[in-house]
Coordinates of C-alpha atoms in Angstrom, one line a residue:
X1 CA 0.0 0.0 0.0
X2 CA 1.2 3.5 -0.6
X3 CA 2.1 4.7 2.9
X4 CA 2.0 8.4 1.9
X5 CA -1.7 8.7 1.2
X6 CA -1.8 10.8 4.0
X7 CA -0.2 13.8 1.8
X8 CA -2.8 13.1 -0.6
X9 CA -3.8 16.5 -2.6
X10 CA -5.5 17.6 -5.1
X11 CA -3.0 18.8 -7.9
X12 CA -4.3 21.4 -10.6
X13 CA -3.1 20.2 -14.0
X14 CA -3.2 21.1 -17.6
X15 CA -2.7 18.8 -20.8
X16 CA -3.4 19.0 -24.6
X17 CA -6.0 16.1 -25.3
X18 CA -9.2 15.5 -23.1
X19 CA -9.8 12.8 -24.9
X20 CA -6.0 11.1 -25.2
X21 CA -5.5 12.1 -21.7
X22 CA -8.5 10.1 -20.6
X23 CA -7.2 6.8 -22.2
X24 CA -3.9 7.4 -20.8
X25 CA -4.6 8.1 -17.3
X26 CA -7.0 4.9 -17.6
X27 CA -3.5 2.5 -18.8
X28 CA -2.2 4.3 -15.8
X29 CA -3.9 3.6 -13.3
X30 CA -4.5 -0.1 -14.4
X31 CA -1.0 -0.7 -14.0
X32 CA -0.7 1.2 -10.8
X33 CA -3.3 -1.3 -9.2
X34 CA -1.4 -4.2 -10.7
X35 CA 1.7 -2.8 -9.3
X36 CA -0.1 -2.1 -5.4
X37 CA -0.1 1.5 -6.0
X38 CA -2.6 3.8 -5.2
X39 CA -4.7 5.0 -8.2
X40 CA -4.7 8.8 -8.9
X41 CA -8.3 9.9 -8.7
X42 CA -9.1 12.5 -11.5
X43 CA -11.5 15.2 -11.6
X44 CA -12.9 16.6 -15.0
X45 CA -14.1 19.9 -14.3
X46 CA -15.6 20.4 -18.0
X47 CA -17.8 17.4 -17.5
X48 CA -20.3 19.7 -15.2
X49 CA -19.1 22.7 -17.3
X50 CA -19.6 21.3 -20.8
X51 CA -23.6 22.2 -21.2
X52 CA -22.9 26.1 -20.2
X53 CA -21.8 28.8 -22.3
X54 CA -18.7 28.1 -24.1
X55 CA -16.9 30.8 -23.8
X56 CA -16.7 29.5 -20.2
X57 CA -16.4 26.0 -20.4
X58 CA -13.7 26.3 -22.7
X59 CA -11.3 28.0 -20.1
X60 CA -12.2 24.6 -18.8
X61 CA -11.1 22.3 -21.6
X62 CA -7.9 21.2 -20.8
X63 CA -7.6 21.5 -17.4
X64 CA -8.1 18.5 -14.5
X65 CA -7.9 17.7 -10.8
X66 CA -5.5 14.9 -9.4
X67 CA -5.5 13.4 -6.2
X68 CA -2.6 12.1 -5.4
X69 CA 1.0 12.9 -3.7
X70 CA 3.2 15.2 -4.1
X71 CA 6.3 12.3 -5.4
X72 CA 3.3 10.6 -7.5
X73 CA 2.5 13.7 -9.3
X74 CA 6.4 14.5 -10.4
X75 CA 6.6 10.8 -11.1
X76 CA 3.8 11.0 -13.9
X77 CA 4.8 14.6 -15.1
X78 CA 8.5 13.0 -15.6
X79 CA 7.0 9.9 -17.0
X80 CA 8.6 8.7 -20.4
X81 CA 5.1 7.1 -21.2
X82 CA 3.9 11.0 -20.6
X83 CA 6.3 12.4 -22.9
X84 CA 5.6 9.5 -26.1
X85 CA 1.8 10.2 -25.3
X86 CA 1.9 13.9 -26.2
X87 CA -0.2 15.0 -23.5
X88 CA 2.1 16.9 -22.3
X89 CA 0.9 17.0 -18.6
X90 CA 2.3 19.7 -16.8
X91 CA 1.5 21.8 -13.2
X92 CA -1.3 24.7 -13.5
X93 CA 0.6 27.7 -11.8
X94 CA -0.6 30.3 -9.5
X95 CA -0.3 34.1 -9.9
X96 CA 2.9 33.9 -8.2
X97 CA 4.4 30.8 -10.1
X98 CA 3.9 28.5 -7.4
X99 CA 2.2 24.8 -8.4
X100 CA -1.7 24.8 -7.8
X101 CA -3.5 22.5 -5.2
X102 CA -6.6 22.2 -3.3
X103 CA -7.1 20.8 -0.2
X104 CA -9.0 18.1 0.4
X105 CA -11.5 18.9 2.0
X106 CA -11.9 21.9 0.1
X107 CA -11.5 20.1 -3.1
X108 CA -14.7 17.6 -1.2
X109 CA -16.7 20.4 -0.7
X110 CA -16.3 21.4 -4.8
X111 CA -17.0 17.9 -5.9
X112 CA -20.4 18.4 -3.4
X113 CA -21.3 20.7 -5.2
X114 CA -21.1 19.7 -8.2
X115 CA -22.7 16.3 -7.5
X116 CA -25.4 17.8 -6.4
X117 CA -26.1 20.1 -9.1
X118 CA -26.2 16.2 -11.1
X119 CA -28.5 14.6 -8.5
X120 CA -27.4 12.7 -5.8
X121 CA -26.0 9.1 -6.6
X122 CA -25.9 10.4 -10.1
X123 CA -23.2 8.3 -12.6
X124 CA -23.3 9.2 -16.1
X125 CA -21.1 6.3 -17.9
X126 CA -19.6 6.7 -21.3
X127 CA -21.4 4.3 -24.3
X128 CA -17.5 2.9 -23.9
X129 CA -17.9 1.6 -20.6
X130 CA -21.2 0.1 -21.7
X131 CA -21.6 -3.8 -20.3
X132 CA -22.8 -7.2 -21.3
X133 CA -26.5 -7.4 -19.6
X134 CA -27.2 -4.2 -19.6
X135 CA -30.4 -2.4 -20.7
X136 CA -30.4 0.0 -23.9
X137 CA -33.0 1.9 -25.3
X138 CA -32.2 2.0 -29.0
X139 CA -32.5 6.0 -30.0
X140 CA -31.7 5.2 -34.3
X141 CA -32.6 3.3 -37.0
X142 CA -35.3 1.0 -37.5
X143 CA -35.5 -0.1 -34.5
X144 CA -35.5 3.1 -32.5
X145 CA -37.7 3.3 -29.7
X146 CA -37.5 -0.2 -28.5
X147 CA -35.5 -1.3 -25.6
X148 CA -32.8 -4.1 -25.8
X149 CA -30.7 -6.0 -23.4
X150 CA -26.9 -6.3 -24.6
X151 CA -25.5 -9.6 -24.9
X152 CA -22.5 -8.9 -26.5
X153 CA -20.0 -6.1 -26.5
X154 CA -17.1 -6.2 -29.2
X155 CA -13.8 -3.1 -29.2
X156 CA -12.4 -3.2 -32.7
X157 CA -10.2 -0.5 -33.3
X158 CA -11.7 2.5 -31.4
X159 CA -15.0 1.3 -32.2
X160 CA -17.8 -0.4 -30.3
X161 CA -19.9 -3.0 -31.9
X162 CA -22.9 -4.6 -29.4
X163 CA -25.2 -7.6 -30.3
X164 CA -28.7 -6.9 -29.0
X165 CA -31.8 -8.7 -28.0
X166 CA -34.3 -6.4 -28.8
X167 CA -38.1 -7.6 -27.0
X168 CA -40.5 -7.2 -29.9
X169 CA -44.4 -7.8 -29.4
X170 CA -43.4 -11.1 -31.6
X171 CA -40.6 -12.5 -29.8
X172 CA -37.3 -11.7 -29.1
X173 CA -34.9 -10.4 -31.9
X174 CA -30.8 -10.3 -32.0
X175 CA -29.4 -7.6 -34.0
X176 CA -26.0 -6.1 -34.4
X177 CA -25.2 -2.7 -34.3
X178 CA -22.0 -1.5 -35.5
X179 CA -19.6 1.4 -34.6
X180 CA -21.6 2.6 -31.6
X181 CA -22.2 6.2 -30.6
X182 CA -24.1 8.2 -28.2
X183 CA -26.5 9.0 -31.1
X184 CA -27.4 5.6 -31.3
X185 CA -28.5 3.8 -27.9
X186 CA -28.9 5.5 -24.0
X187 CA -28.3 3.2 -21.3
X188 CA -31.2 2.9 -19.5
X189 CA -30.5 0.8 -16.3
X190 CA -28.0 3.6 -15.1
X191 CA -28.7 7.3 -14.0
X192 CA -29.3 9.9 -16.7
X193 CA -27.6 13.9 -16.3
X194 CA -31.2 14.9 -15.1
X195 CA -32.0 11.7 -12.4
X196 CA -31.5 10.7 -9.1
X197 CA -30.0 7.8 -8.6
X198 CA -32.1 5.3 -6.3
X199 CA -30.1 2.1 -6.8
X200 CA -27.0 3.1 -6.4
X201 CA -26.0 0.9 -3.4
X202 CA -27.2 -2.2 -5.9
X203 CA -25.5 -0.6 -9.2
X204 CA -21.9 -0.4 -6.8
X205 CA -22.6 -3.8 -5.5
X206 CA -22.7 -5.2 -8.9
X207 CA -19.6 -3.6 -10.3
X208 CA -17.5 -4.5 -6.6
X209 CA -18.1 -8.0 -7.0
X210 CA -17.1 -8.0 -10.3
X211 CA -13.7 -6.3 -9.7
X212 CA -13.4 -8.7 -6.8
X213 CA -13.5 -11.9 -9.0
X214 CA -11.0 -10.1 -11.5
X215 CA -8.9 -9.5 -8.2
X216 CA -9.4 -12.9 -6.9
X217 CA -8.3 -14.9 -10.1
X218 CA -5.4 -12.9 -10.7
X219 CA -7.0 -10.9 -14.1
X220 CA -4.8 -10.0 -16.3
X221 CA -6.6 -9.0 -19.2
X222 CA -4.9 -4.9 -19.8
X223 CA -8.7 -3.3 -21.0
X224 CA -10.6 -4.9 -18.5
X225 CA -7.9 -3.5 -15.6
X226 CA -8.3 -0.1 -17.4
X227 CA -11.9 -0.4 -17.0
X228 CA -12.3 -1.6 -13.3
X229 CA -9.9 1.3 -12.6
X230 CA -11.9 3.6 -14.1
X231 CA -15.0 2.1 -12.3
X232 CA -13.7 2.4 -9.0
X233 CA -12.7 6.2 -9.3
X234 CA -16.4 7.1 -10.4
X235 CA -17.9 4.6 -7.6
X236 CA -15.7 6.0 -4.4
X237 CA -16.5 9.7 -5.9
X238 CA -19.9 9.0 -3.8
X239 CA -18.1 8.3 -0.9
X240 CA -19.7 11.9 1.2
X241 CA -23.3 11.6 0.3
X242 CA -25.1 11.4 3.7
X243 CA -27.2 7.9 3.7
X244 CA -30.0 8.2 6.5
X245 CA -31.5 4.7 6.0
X246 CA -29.7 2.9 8.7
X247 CA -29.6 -0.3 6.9
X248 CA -28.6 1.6 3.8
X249 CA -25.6 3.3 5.1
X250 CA -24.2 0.3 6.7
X251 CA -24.4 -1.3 3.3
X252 CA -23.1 2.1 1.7
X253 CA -20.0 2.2 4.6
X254 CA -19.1 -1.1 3.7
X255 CA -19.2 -0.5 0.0
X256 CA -16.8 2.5 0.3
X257 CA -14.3 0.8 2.5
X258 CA -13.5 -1.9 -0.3
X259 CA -13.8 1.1 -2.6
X260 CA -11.2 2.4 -0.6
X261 CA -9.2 -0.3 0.2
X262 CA -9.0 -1.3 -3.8
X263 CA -8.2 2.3 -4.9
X264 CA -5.2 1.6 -2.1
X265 CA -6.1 4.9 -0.8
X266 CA -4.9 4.6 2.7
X267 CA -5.5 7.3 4.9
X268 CA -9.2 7.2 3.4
X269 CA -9.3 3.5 4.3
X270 CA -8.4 3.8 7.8
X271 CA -11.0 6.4 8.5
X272 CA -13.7 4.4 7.0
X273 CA -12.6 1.0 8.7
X274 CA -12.6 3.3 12.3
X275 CA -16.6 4.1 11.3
X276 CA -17.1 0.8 10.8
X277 CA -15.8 -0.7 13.8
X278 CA -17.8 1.8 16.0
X279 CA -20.9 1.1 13.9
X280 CA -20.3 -2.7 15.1
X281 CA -19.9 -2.0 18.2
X282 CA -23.0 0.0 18.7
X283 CA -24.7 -2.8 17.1
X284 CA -23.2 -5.2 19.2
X285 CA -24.8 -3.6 22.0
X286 CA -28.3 -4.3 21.3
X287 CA -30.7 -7.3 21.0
X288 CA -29.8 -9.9 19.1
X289 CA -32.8 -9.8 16.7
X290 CA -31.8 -6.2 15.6
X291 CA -28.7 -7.2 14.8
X292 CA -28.9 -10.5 12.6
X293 CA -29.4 -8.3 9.2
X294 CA -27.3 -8.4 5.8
X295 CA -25.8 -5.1 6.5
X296 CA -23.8 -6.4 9.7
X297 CA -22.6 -9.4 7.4
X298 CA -21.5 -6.5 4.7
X299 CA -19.5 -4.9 7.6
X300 CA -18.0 -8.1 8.3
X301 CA -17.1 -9.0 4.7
X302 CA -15.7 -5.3 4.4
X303 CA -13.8 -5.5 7.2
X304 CA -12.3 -8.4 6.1
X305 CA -10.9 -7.1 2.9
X306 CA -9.6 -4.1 4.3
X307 CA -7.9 -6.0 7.6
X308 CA -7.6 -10.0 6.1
X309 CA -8.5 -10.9 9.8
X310 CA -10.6 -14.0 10.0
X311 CA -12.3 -13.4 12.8
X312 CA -14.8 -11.2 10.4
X313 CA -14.3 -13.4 7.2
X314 CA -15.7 -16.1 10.0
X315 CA -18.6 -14.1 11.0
X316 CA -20.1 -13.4 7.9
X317 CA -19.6 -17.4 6.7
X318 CA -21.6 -18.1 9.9
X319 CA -24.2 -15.5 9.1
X320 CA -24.8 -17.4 5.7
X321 CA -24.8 -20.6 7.4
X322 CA -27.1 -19.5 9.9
X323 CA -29.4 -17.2 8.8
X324 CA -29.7 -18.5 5.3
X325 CA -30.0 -14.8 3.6
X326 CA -32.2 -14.2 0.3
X327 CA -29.6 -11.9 -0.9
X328 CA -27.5 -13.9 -3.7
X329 CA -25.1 -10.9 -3.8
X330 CA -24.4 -11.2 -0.6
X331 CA -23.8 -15.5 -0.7
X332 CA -21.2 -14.0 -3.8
X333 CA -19.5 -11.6 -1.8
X334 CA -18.9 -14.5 1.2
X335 CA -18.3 -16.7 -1.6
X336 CA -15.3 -14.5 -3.1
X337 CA -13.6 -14.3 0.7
X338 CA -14.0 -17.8 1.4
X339 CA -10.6 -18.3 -0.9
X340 CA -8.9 -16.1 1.4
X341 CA -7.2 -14.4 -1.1
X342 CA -5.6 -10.9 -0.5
X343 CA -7.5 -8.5 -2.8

């Protein structure tokens, strides 16, 4: 783990490419969580700037927020792969010539901001982050109107080609749509610019259990660590929103500590696994038949994978074995912790 998380910042940076910048920093911080390293968390400031007027988004364009430290930062700007990638990324200077940060918990209360302006629990993927099962409304073409479910989700160079089952009043039809744009489909399973996002705790679920197995089996595939990386910055982005469902925030808590604890972000980590431990413990101190839920277990399992102390890994295979939940993410997530593998 990187032991000087706790001089995290937020560094100001410029570059020439939005676009080839995005890519890179997405190789980069694959390899940084192959390597143990702690990924470098970016903020996009012309993502919530983009739909105002452009003479001020544009002061916008090539600008973006790191967190990370102060050595990680000079490590990428001196970077060979920086220089060959001609991004060019260099330090945003103040009036005085001095690098730009931001705090961060200044930077936290800008991100609130504008999250909220977005809806809370709002994600907006990209078409190129779209997935195998998920639902599409088709928005082109003969078919457009209908809703689909993707079964099939092909790169070819630069390109995205998806194989559809499209539910017709006759049946169910498979089509194949090639070279894939926003023009085309709109994911309609996920949050939308203008929704609030309800499911959020299930839609993070889904995608941590996925990263997990790729963690537990040793993945090695390059685009599919560039994607998880990329997953786990937008998920833990969520990680102030104020949950006051009981139930939910334990799940939520729990969720954001392997968040955490996969992003190798340290200091971050530690806090969470402190709320935690005191949420336990307040639990602990009630009747047993308010305390024999599926959020306890989720503590337990997130716990685990933050500490690798049995003690929890045991608890949550006894809650399974005991209380025989309904949850079958939840059997997963025991089932992925039961190899005892260090994620």
């Amino acid at each position: 783990m990187n032991d000087d998380n706790a001089a995290c910042c937020w560094f100001i940076m410029t570059h020439l490419d939005m676009k080839r910048f995005m890519e890179w920093l997405k190789t980069e911080n694959a390899q940084r969580l192959k390597e143990g390293k702690a990924i470098v968390e970016p903020f996009y400031p012309y993502d919530f700037l983009k739909n105002a007027d452009n003479s001020v988004s544009g002061d916008f364009v090539n600008i973006v927020f790191l967190k990370t430290t102060e050595a990680d930062i000079n490590s990428l700007v001196n970077d060979e792969r920086n220089k060959r990638s001609r991004i060019r990324l260099k330090h945003y200077l103040d009036t005085n010539g001095h690098v730009a940060t931001v705090p961060d918990r200044m930077m936290q209360d800008f991100l609130e901001a504008c999250l909220k302006q977005r809806g809370q629990y709002e994600i907006v993927p990209p078409i190129s982050s779209i997935e195998a099962k998920d639902k599409v409304r088709i928005t082109s073409g003969p078919f457009a109107g209908n809703e689909a479910t993707v079964e099939r989700v092909q790169l070819s160079h630069g390109t995205i080609h998806l194989e559809l089952s499209v539910e017709l009043v006759s049946g169910v039809m498979n089509i194949r749509m090639c070279d894939v744009d926003r023009n085309k489909v709109t994911i309609i399973n996920r949050d939308s610019a203008d929704a609030i996002r309800t499911d959020f705790i299930e839609y993070t679920q889904n995608h941590l259990l996925l990263i997990l197995k790729h963690r537990v089996n040793r993945e090695e595939d390059a685009i599919i660590n560039r994607r998880d990386a990329d997953m786990l910055t937008r998920l833990y982005r969520y990680r102030n929103h104020e949950v006051k469902n009981e139930a939910a925030r334990s799940h939520f808590l729990a969720l954001m500590l392997i968040c955490a604890h996969l992003c190798r972000y340290t200091a971050d980590e530690k806090l969470l696994r402190n709320q935690i431990q005191g949420l336990l413990s307040d639990i602990n101190q009630r009747r047993q038949s308010k305390i024999a839920t599926d959020a306890r277990a989720y503590l337990w399992i997130a716990l685990y994978i933050s500490t690798q102390d049995p003690v929890y890994r045991d608890a949550a295979k006894q809650y399974v074995r005991d209380c025989q939940p309904k949850s079958a993410k939840l059997r997963s997530f025991v089932s992925l912790i039961r190899t005892g593998r260090k994620v």
